[in-house]
Short mmCIF file of C-alpha atoms and ligand atoms in Angstrom, two decimals:
data_model
loop_
_atom_site.label_atom_id
_atom_site.label_comp_id
_atom_site.label_asym_id
_atom_site.label_seq_id
_atom_site.Cartn_x
_atom_site.Cartn_y
_atom_site.Cartn_z
CA MET A 1 53.25 1.26 87.61
CA SER A 2 51.20 3.49 89.09
CA GLU A 3 47.70 4.36 87.31
CA THR A 4 47.11 7.46 88.75
CA SER A 5 48.53 10.81 87.14
CA PRO A 6 50.30 13.75 88.66
CA LYS A 7 47.99 15.75 90.67
CA LEU A 8 47.12 19.32 88.95
CA ARG A 9 46.26 22.46 90.37
CA ALA A 10 41.99 22.10 90.58
CA GLU A 11 41.53 25.99 89.61
CA LEU A 12 42.57 24.82 86.16
CA ASP A 13 39.99 22.44 85.52
CA GLY A 14 37.49 25.83 84.84
CA VAL A 15 40.38 27.95 83.08
CA PRO A 16 38.95 28.39 79.57
CA THR A 17 41.53 28.23 76.66
CA TYR A 18 42.94 31.01 75.05
CA LYS A 19 41.59 31.66 71.15
CA PRO A 20 43.86 33.27 69.32
CA GLY A 21 42.17 34.72 65.93
CA LYS A 22 42.62 32.23 63.07
CA ALA A 23 45.29 33.15 60.35
CA ALA A 24 44.50 33.83 57.09
CA ALA A 25 44.09 30.87 54.78
CA ALA A 26 47.61 30.40 52.83
CA ASP A 27 45.71 28.99 49.79
CA GLY A 28 42.69 30.95 48.91
CA PRO A 29 42.78 33.82 46.47
CA VAL A 30 42.96 36.90 48.89
CA ALA A 31 43.13 36.56 52.97
CA TYR A 32 42.89 39.41 55.18
CA LYS A 33 43.42 38.40 59.13
CA LEU A 34 41.26 41.00 60.66
CA SER A 35 40.65 38.66 63.70
CA SER A 36 43.94 39.57 65.77
CA ASN A 37 43.64 43.71 66.40
CA GLU A 38 46.75 43.70 64.66
CA ASN A 39 48.40 46.22 62.93
CA PRO A 40 48.92 45.76 58.91
CA TYR A 41 51.76 47.76 58.23
CA PRO A 42 55.41 45.72 58.01
CA PRO A 43 58.08 46.94 60.27
CA LEU A 44 59.55 49.99 59.88
CA PRO A 45 63.05 50.18 58.00
CA GLY A 46 64.73 51.40 60.79
CA VAL A 47 63.03 48.78 63.15
CA MET A 48 63.89 45.80 61.37
CA GLU A 49 67.49 46.86 61.13
CA ARG A 50 68.40 46.75 65.27
CA VAL A 51 66.41 43.47 65.23
CA VAL A 52 68.47 42.07 62.69
CA ALA A 53 71.62 43.40 64.76
CA ALA A 54 70.11 42.31 67.78
CA ALA A 55 69.56 38.48 65.79
CA GLN A 56 73.25 38.25 65.65
CA ALA A 57 73.63 37.73 69.38
CA PHE A 58 70.89 35.55 70.11
CA ASN A 59 73.28 32.86 71.52
CA ARG A 60 73.50 35.47 74.59
CA TYR A 61 70.73 35.88 77.20
CA PRO A 62 69.10 39.36 76.91
CA ASP A 63 69.78 42.44 79.79
CA MET A 64 67.37 40.88 82.06
CA ALA A 65 66.32 44.34 83.90
CA CYS A 66 65.61 45.67 79.89
CA THR A 67 67.64 48.99 80.84
CA GLY A 68 67.92 50.90 77.76
CA LEU A 69 63.85 50.03 76.83
CA MET A 70 63.18 51.05 81.03
CA ASN A 71 65.22 54.00 80.36
CA GLU A 72 64.02 55.54 77.44
CA LEU A 73 60.26 54.70 78.82
CA ALA A 74 61.32 56.52 81.47
CA ASP A 75 61.86 59.28 79.80
CA ARG A 76 59.35 59.02 77.14
CA PHE A 77 56.69 59.43 79.87
CA GLY A 78 58.24 61.23 82.40
CA VAL A 79 58.27 58.78 85.45
CA PRO A 80 61.02 57.41 87.11
CA VAL A 81 62.40 54.05 86.27
CA THR A 82 61.15 52.18 89.22
CA HIS A 83 57.86 53.26 88.00
CA LEU A 84 58.49 50.69 85.36
CA ALA A 85 58.02 47.43 84.56
CA THR A 86 58.44 44.82 81.58
CA GLY A 87 56.88 41.74 80.29
CA THR A 88 56.20 39.12 77.48
CA GLY A 89 53.69 41.45 75.96
CA SER A 90 51.21 43.43 78.04
CA VAL A 91 49.22 40.16 78.38
CA GLY A 92 52.38 38.80 80.57
CA VAL A 93 52.87 41.92 82.43
CA ALA A 94 48.55 41.61 83.45
CA GLN A 95 49.70 37.87 84.66
CA GLN A 96 52.56 39.62 86.62
CA LEU A 97 49.77 41.91 88.32
CA LEU A 98 47.85 39.09 89.40
CA GLN A 99 50.72 36.96 90.82
CA SER A 100 51.00 39.96 92.51
CA THR A 101 47.90 40.58 94.15
CA SER A 102 45.51 37.76 93.98
CA GLY A 103 45.40 34.09 94.97
CA PRO A 104 42.97 31.41 96.14
CA GLY A 105 39.97 33.56 98.21
CA ASP A 106 40.55 37.00 96.36
CA GLU A 107 38.58 38.71 93.73
CA VAL A 108 39.30 40.67 90.58
CA VAL A 109 36.63 42.30 88.98
CA TYR A 110 36.53 43.65 85.22
CA ALA A 111 33.96 43.64 83.01
CA TRP A 112 32.75 41.52 80.72
CA ARG A 113 32.35 40.89 77.56
CA SER A 114 36.15 42.32 77.82
CA PHE A 115 39.64 40.92 76.71
CA GLU A 116 39.54 37.27 77.27
CA ALA A 117 42.71 36.76 78.56
CA TYR A 118 40.82 38.14 82.02
CA PRO A 119 39.16 35.18 83.56
CA ILE A 120 41.90 32.84 82.14
CA ILE A 121 45.00 34.64 84.23
CA THR A 122 42.61 35.23 86.91
CA ARG A 123 41.69 31.70 87.08
CA ILE A 124 45.45 30.35 87.02
CA SER A 125 45.95 32.90 90.08
CA GLY A 126 43.51 30.72 91.76
CA ALA A 127 41.10 34.16 92.45
CA THR A 128 37.32 34.37 91.73
CA PRO A 129 36.75 36.54 88.60
CA VAL A 130 33.97 38.45 89.13
CA GLN A 131 32.45 39.92 86.03
CA VAL A 132 30.08 42.45 85.58
CA PRO A 133 28.03 43.06 82.61
CA LEU A 134 28.44 45.83 79.91
CA THR A 135 26.00 48.55 79.63
CA ALA A 136 23.37 48.14 76.71
CA GLY A 137 25.33 50.74 75.25
CA GLU A 138 28.38 47.70 75.73
CA VAL A 139 30.40 49.94 78.12
CA HIS A 140 31.74 49.34 81.46
CA ASP A 141 29.51 50.21 83.58
CA LEU A 142 31.60 51.64 86.53
CA ASP A 143 28.80 52.09 89.35
CA ALA A 144 28.26 48.45 89.00
CA MET A 145 31.47 47.81 89.03
CA ALA A 146 32.21 49.42 92.15
CA ASP A 147 29.27 48.03 93.38
CA ALA A 148 31.22 44.81 93.20
CA VAL A 149 34.05 45.51 94.66
CA THR A 150 33.87 43.66 98.40
CA ASP A 151 36.85 43.34 101.07
CA ARG A 152 38.07 40.12 99.09
CA THR A 153 38.98 42.43 96.04
CA ARG A 154 42.13 42.73 95.23
CA LEU A 155 42.33 44.07 91.85
CA ILE A 156 40.38 45.72 88.81
CA PHE A 157 40.97 45.63 85.38
CA VAL A 158 38.89 48.55 83.50
CA CYS A 159 39.78 48.15 79.83
CA ASN A 160 39.72 51.80 77.63
CA PRO A 161 39.17 50.86 75.10
CA ASN A 162 37.64 47.87 75.68
CA ASN A 163 38.44 45.19 73.75
CA PRO A 164 36.02 43.37 71.54
CA THR A 165 33.80 46.21 71.64
CA GLY A 166 35.87 49.24 71.08
CA THR A 167 33.86 51.86 73.72
CA VAL A 168 35.48 54.13 76.33
CA VAL A 169 35.12 55.67 79.68
CA ARG A 170 35.49 59.46 80.24
CA ARG A 171 37.62 61.04 82.66
CA ALA A 172 34.56 62.05 84.68
CA GLU A 173 33.18 59.08 85.01
CA LEU A 174 36.17 57.40 85.49
CA GLU A 175 37.72 59.50 88.26
CA ARG A 176 33.86 59.24 90.05
CA PHE A 177 34.28 55.34 89.90
CA LEU A 178 38.02 55.42 90.98
CA ASP A 179 37.52 57.88 94.14
CA ARG A 180 34.94 54.86 95.06
CA VAL A 181 37.06 52.02 95.29
CA PRO A 182 39.55 51.58 98.21
CA SER A 183 42.75 52.35 98.33
CA ASP A 184 43.61 49.17 98.75
CA VAL A 185 42.63 47.80 95.66
CA LEU A 186 44.61 48.05 92.55
CA VAL A 187 42.83 49.44 89.74
CA VAL A 188 44.36 48.49 86.67
CA LEU A 189 43.81 50.59 83.04
CA ASP A 190 44.55 48.31 80.53
CA GLU A 191 45.11 50.79 77.58
CA ALA A 192 46.33 48.57 74.93
CA TYR A 193 44.88 50.78 72.45
CA ARG A 194 45.54 53.72 73.56
CA GLU A 195 47.02 55.38 70.86
CA PHE A 196 43.57 54.86 68.49
CA ILE A 197 42.04 57.34 70.59
CA ARG A 198 40.89 60.22 69.64
CA ASP A 199 37.84 61.16 71.92
CA PRO A 200 39.94 64.18 74.07
CA GLU A 201 37.55 63.19 76.99
CA VAL A 202 39.29 59.82 77.09
CA PRO A 203 42.00 60.23 80.06
CA ASP A 204 45.00 59.77 79.54
CA GLY A 205 45.53 56.86 81.97
CA VAL A 206 49.52 57.72 82.69
CA GLU A 207 48.06 61.23 83.98
CA ILE A 208 45.78 59.77 86.06
CA TYR A 209 48.44 57.21 88.05
CA ARG A 210 50.62 60.09 88.72
CA GLU A 211 47.22 61.15 91.58
CA ARG A 212 46.93 58.22 92.52
CA PRO A 213 49.11 54.94 94.37
CA ASN A 214 46.26 52.44 93.73
CA VAL A 215 46.29 52.96 89.65
CA ALA A 216 48.43 50.98 87.50
CA VAL A 217 48.67 51.45 83.55
CA LEU A 218 49.40 48.71 81.22
CA ARG A 219 50.58 49.58 77.53
CA THR A 220 51.91 47.63 74.86
CA PHE A 221 53.86 47.48 71.50
CA SER A 222 51.77 45.25 70.13
CA LYS A 223 49.59 46.95 68.70
CA ALA A 224 50.05 51.01 67.36
CA TYR A 225 53.55 50.28 67.55
CA GLY A 226 53.15 46.77 65.10
CA LEU A 227 55.73 44.35 67.45
CA ALA A 228 53.00 41.90 68.39
CA GLY A 229 55.23 39.17 67.28
CA LEU A 230 57.93 39.93 69.69
CA ARG A 231 56.28 40.52 72.93
CA VAL A 232 57.03 43.30 74.60
CA GLY A 233 54.66 45.30 76.82
CA PHE A 234 54.78 47.56 80.15
CA ALA A 235 52.92 48.98 83.29
CA ILE A 236 53.14 52.08 84.97
CA ALA A 237 52.25 51.74 88.43
CA HIS A 238 53.61 53.15 92.15
CA GLU A 239 55.83 51.28 94.00
CA PRO A 240 55.78 48.90 95.64
CA VAL A 241 53.35 47.45 92.99
CA ALA A 242 55.77 48.25 90.12
CA ALA A 243 58.80 46.41 92.08
CA ALA A 244 56.50 43.20 92.83
CA LEU A 245 55.57 43.46 89.15
CA ARG A 246 59.66 42.86 88.27
CA LYS A 247 59.81 40.44 91.17
CA THR A 248 56.90 38.22 89.31
CA ALA A 249 58.19 38.48 85.75
CA VAL A 250 59.92 35.61 83.76
CA PRO A 251 63.25 35.87 84.15
CA PHE A 252 64.87 37.18 81.04
CA GLY A 253 61.44 36.92 79.38
CA VAL A 254 61.64 40.33 77.10
CA THR A 255 64.36 39.20 74.15
CA GLN A 256 67.01 41.39 73.39
CA LEU A 257 65.33 41.85 69.65
CA ALA A 258 61.95 42.97 71.32
CA GLN A 259 63.93 45.27 73.84
CA ASP A 260 66.13 46.64 70.90
CA ALA A 261 62.73 46.87 68.47
CA ALA A 262 60.76 48.75 70.97
CA VAL A 263 63.32 51.29 72.04
CA ALA A 264 63.81 51.83 67.81
CA SER A 265 59.58 51.91 67.60
CA LEU A 266 60.22 54.64 70.29
CA ARG A 267 62.56 56.81 68.76
CA ALA A 268 60.35 56.48 65.25
CA GLU A 269 57.30 57.08 66.67
CA ASP A 270 56.46 60.25 64.09
CA GLU A 271 56.51 57.67 61.44
CA LEU A 272 54.32 55.04 63.70
CA LEU A 273 51.86 57.45 64.57
CA GLY A 274 51.70 58.31 61.38
CA ARG A 275 50.17 55.23 60.80
CA VAL A 276 47.98 55.27 63.41
CA GLY A 277 46.76 58.04 61.95
CA ALA A 278 45.61 56.99 58.45
CA LEU A 279 43.87 53.59 60.19
CA VAL A 280 41.96 55.55 62.74
CA GLY A 281 40.63 57.46 59.39
CA GLU A 282 40.26 53.54 57.95
CA ARG A 283 38.41 53.27 61.37
CA ALA A 284 36.10 56.55 60.26
CA ARG A 285 35.34 54.96 56.82
CA VAL A 286 34.60 51.62 58.30
CA TYR A 287 32.45 52.55 61.19
CA GLU A 288 30.44 55.11 58.94
CA GLY A 289 29.77 52.26 55.99
CA LEU A 290 28.45 49.89 58.13
CA VAL A 291 26.24 52.34 60.01
CA LYS A 292 25.10 53.81 56.15
CA GLN A 293 24.62 50.11 55.23
CA GLY A 294 22.01 49.58 58.65
CA TRP A 295 24.78 48.13 61.07
CA SER A 296 23.97 49.03 64.39
CA VAL A 297 27.86 49.36 65.50
CA PRO A 298 28.77 50.91 69.01
CA GLU A 299 31.36 53.88 68.63
CA THR A 300 34.46 52.41 68.40
CA GLN A 301 37.88 54.47 69.26
CA ALA A 302 40.57 51.08 68.88
CA ASN A 303 41.42 49.27 65.97
CA PHE A 304 38.62 47.37 65.82
CA VAL A 305 34.95 47.83 65.54
CA TRP A 306 32.16 45.44 67.20
CA LEU A 307 28.73 43.83 65.17
CA ARG A 308 26.80 42.11 67.74
CA LEU A 309 25.36 39.40 65.39
CA GLY A 310 24.08 36.90 68.49
CA GLU A 311 22.99 33.82 66.42
CA ARG A 312 24.14 34.81 63.13
CA THR A 313 27.95 35.28 64.71
CA ALA A 314 28.83 32.40 63.45
CA ASP A 315 27.60 32.75 59.50
CA PHE A 316 28.90 36.24 59.61
CA ALA A 317 32.27 34.56 60.27
CA ALA A 318 32.16 31.91 57.90
CA VAL A 319 30.55 34.13 55.02
CA CYS A 320 33.52 37.11 55.95
CA GLU A 321 36.26 34.09 55.56
CA LYS A 322 34.57 32.78 52.73
CA ALA A 323 35.11 36.34 50.81
CA GLY A 324 38.68 36.43 51.77
CA VAL A 325 38.25 37.85 55.39
CA VAL A 326 39.04 36.45 58.49
CA VAL A 327 37.50 37.71 61.49
CA ARG A 328 37.12 37.17 65.08
CA PRO A 329 33.75 35.76 65.79
CA PHE A 330 32.74 35.37 69.77
CA PRO A 331 29.78 32.09 69.47
CA GLY A 332 26.38 33.84 70.24
CA GLU A 333 27.76 37.02 70.72
CA GLY A 334 29.31 38.92 68.03
CA VAL A 335 31.94 39.81 65.79
CA ARG A 336 35.31 41.86 66.16
CA ILE A 337 36.76 42.84 63.18
CA THR A 338 40.38 44.82 62.96
CA ILE A 339 40.79 48.03 61.00
CA GLY A 340 43.44 46.75 58.23
CA GLU A 341 44.80 47.88 54.90
CA THR A 342 42.27 49.81 52.84
CA GLU A 343 41.94 46.49 50.15
CA ALA A 344 41.00 44.63 53.71
CA ASN A 345 38.68 46.84 54.96
CA ASP A 346 36.75 47.08 51.29
CA LEU A 347 36.09 43.74 51.21
CA LEU A 348 34.60 43.62 54.59
CA LEU A 349 32.41 46.51 54.21
CA HIS A 350 31.26 45.20 50.46
CA THR A 351 30.79 41.65 52.36
CA ALA A 352 28.73 42.59 55.41
CA ASP A 353 26.75 45.10 53.09
CA ALA A 354 25.80 41.91 50.73
CA PHE A 355 25.09 39.35 54.47
CA LEU A 356 22.51 42.61 55.81
CA LYS A 357 21.06 42.47 52.62
CA ALA A 358 20.28 38.55 52.25
CA MET A 359 19.16 38.56 56.30
N1 PMP B 1 45.36 44.43 76.58
C1 PMP B 1 43.73 44.11 75.92
C2 PMP B 1 42.68 45.01 75.49
C3 PMP B 1 44.38 43.62 74.54
O1 PMP B 1 43.36 43.29 73.87
C4 PMP B 1 45.56 42.29 74.19
C5 PMP B 1 45.64 41.97 72.84
N2 PMP B 1 44.62 41.29 72.39
C6 PMP B 1 46.03 42.46 75.30
C7 PMP B 1 46.58 43.40 76.56
C8 PMP B 1 47.83 42.05 75.07
O2 PMP B 1 48.51 42.34 73.94
P1 PMP B 1 49.99 41.95 74.66
O3 PMP B 1 50.22 40.71 75.05
O4 PMP B 1 50.30 41.78 72.89
O5 PMP B 1 50.89 43.35 74.79
#
């Protein structure tokens, strides 16, 4: 028998492993999971019925073209079906974007810290990540990002609001940035948390895409729409980008359950967005509560808050977990805390207050 193992791509050596938010302990007295930016509400009754109905037929492959969902999205956003592509969550679509644009020798620019999948999927594609530090205020440094563009740049992610800081870029600065980016570089506006934005100065990426052929918008059903477990996201992009995304999708990747649930969710949008409104209210309460306690918290437009705890990150996460709230630590940097149900937010506020007083 040979001693050598199968040859794997060298690029994979540098690929960090995606760390999912920790689950809440099953055996504790109370445990709330505030570690994955999920929606705390259970599925809406109408959505659940559609999923149960779809489950009767999971011996069959799903509709590979996602016809019903694509038509619904085209109507909803006022875009041609040919400008749409779906995938297994928006992270799946992000991977399709990289497969469509970037390979060895190419560069992908994004802010850092930002969504932790960006370096992973960039390296998997073989391209080189170019990470541009956030400003001191935890916001995308769009001038520095434009400066980082070279003739090797193929794709730029702008995460708006940014995960994990919750900060946003506004219309004027984004337009100024886009004016500086060459038209053959694809700019991806990752708007996973779009529905939580209340700042009127933050532009809707779909409006920007209409004017700019090198802009693609990434959206998901995982957050506001509460379908994280079903894995469905989509992009809105001009041809030929959207066509390339459909080509690079995993065949049959979006299940019929996910497709039908997404359609039902779009039709139950009023109710779902009412829930989002309640979470936005809770966000204000948590933000103001933390600021009042003495924490420095960047202004957030997402369903989470960011505490830059530095060396105390692990301690804070451990104290929270003991108290019954699981948060998302980024060791040495800070903690991201999802806005959850009222009791979870209360518990978090209480724990944060005690932690600060003991410091
Ligand atoms: N983009 C951002 C900024 C995110 O925070 C997330 C989820 N953590 C995603 C994309 C991917 O979400 P999903 O694959 O569930 O759509």
